[in-house]
Amino acid sequence: MTHSINAEATFDVLVVGGGHAGTEAAVAAARAGATVGLVTSALETIGQMSCNPAIGGVAKGTVVREVDALGGIMARATDLAMLQFRMLNQGKGPAVWAPRAQCDRGLYRRAVRTLLEEHAGVHTIQGTVARLLLSTDGRRVEGLETLEGRRFSARAVVLTTGTFGRGKLHIGTGTQISGGRAGEGANAQLGEQLDAAGLQTLRFKTGTPPRIDGRSVHYETLPVQPSEVEEHDWSWSHFWDAPRRVGERTRHPEQMPCWITYLEAPGKAIIEAHINESAMYGGAIASQGPRYCPSVEDKIVKFPHAERHQLFLEPEGHDTRELYVNGLSTSLPAHVQLEVLRSIKGLEDVRVTRAGYAIEYDYYPPTQLDSTLQSRAIAGLWFAGQVNGTTGYEEAAGQGVVAGINAARWVHERDALVLGRETSYIGVLVDDLVTRGVDEPYRLFTSRSEFRLTVRQDNALSRLAALGTTVGLYNSREVEVIEARAQATRDARRLAESENILPEQAAALLEGTGTAPLPHAVRIVEVAKRQGVSLSALFAAAGIGVELPGDAVISAELEIKYAGYLLKERKAAERMTAMGERALPEHIDYSSLHTLSVESRQKLGARRPGTLAQAASIPGVSPADLQSLVFELERARRRNGS
């Protein structure tokens, strides 16, 4: 470490940004044994939900539970701020269930800061980062300096600046405001320094819908969507603190409903008439936006024959009547937004509290990173969150955990933690980013994983606890809870395997599911293999297992019901792991490997994969090229006599 930088304080790891990636990176690094300084422009906005005040969804909900399993705070904060909980996909069976929660925006932000500051190793610092402090040759991080002139030294820096990198807000074609989000300034200096350091920088866009005054909504005309919180929690951390009973509410605030409405023909016509006034379609923005969270203008242009588009009116919190209009992201002029809103059922007299807008911002193509999310160009510099070209709080949090743990382990000269695709959706996310890159804001889906039955939301803790224990992420109380949760699942499985259910006990249940009645007493595990028959319902019918937690019973049921499929996935995962263990030399000259195609040589040279498995995931690298690569490596090994 260079000591000439006259630092105010020295940390193992500095985290730039206090959003979902930054807070998780700080906590993860602290749990991994590092002293951490988290630097953000306003301490009051730590944990801010910049867009929708909701956590989870399909695939995303699994990521939240994986972050939670690795000691993160997103799920814990969600339990403390949850206004409404829905388990999505319940009609498709528990293997694809997806938790999602609507949060009180203010409570969530305060919960994140409280949970962050519970870690003695985390120190929060208010300041806008002006530049990184680099070694003389510019190849290694030594700290950072703020606009206020404060200097802090560290061997590792995690950059999680979200949309603040030269961010620009657009409302219509005539209104452009420099900012990272509404009311908060952008950061230009840091981006200019990274440009000069040779990092590739590109631009993406995203957007947000208008917010409205709930007192001006005609609720009586709209369908209501209630909460299901009585049956579910997010985090495992309070597993034994307050046993869950159906109908009993614990830990969560008083629940609130959402309301459903639709953008129909009148609103569509207004948007079509003003489409050229939109920032994106009027030419003010050329950057690529998210395919799977499109603006309402995109919906109208790309789906012209859709009869209507569903919208959700979601509460912002108990301390306000403001509502978030989910599904109406837009960069139309404010007066057009109001006209569109008043064409929608229930919103005929609506008042707008905040106009929607689009935002353009810098991101750094993640193929410039290794599998720990560390920069290949500058040692000790990690990137996490939207700066890597992703979209969504959950994707940001997952990257934050990976970057934080690995920054701490790098500082302490310990082996990196790399989550494989077979271990988690976070592993899929990071592998996709660093090997495939992004050409639009990246969002996780279940279809991105080859191991969807193995990496479910219900078993995140059992999948990742061993890794978390190896890294030293848990305190003694948490270790007890993890062991108790695992034991509960084993108890549920053992009970199903050892106990019988009588024909008369199962009759009503089986009749209701349309399956054949039992001819005699049968082991519960055998009946649980039938589709449409849940293990919890069998336990209830037999009058046993009432003390077992619902999540543990669900995990046991899925292991029983899908045993054959899970075995196939595990064998495939073993093959992938074996391939992944074949390391590729860091400085291999791909351009000299003429047995590979030109495309493969170029892409392998640009991406520099660390393992054969990473090479296999790069688009354009064929199986034949992989075989040739293995041959070339073996030939080089024999030539070198090793």
PDB file of C-alpha atoms in Angstrom, residues 590-593 596-609 618-621:
ATOM      1  CA  TYR A 590      -5.571 -17.664 -28.462  1.00  0.00           C
ATOM      2  CA  SER A 591      -4.600 -15.994 -31.725  1.00  0.00           C
ATOM      3  CA  SER A 592      -1.895 -18.646 -32.213  1.00  0.00           C
ATOM      4  CA  LEU A 593      -4.307 -21.597 -31.847  1.00  0.00           C
ATOM      5  CA  LEU A 596      -9.784 -23.108 -33.591  1.00  0.00           C
ATOM      6  CA  SER A 597     -12.086 -21.059 -35.794  1.00  0.00           C
ATOM      7  CA  VAL A 598     -11.270 -17.384 -36.286  1.00  0.00           C
ATOM      8  CA  GLU A 599     -14.446 -16.403 -34.407  1.00  0.00           C
ATOM      9  CA  SER A 600     -13.535 -18.571 -31.422  1.00  0.00           C
ATOM     10  CA  ARG A 601      -9.986 -17.223 -31.309  1.00  0.00           C
ATOM     11  CA  GLN A 602     -11.283 -13.658 -31.323  1.00  0.00           C
ATOM     12  CA  LYS A 603     -13.961 -14.232 -28.693  1.00  0.00           C
ATOM     13  CA  LEU A 604     -11.759 -16.292 -26.384  1.00  0.00           C
ATOM     14  CA  GLY A 605      -9.038 -13.676 -26.658  1.00  0.00           C
ATOM     15  CA  ALA A 606     -11.472 -10.884 -25.821  1.00  0.00           C
ATOM     16  CA  ARG A 607     -13.278 -12.647 -22.953  1.00  0.00           C
ATOM     17  CA  ARG A 608     -10.302 -14.490 -21.400  1.00  0.00           C
ATOM     18  CA  PRO A 609     -12.399 -17.230 -19.707  1.00  0.00           C
ATOM     19  CA  ILE A 618     -19.387 -17.988 -24.877  1.00  0.00           C
ATOM     20  CA  PRO A 619     -21.667 -17.624 -27.928  1.00  0.00           C
ATOM     21  CA  GLY A 620     -19.829 -18.662 -31.090  1.00  0.00           C
ATOM     22  CA  VAL A 621     -17.438 -21.087 -29.374  1.00  0.00           C
TER      23      VAL A 621
END
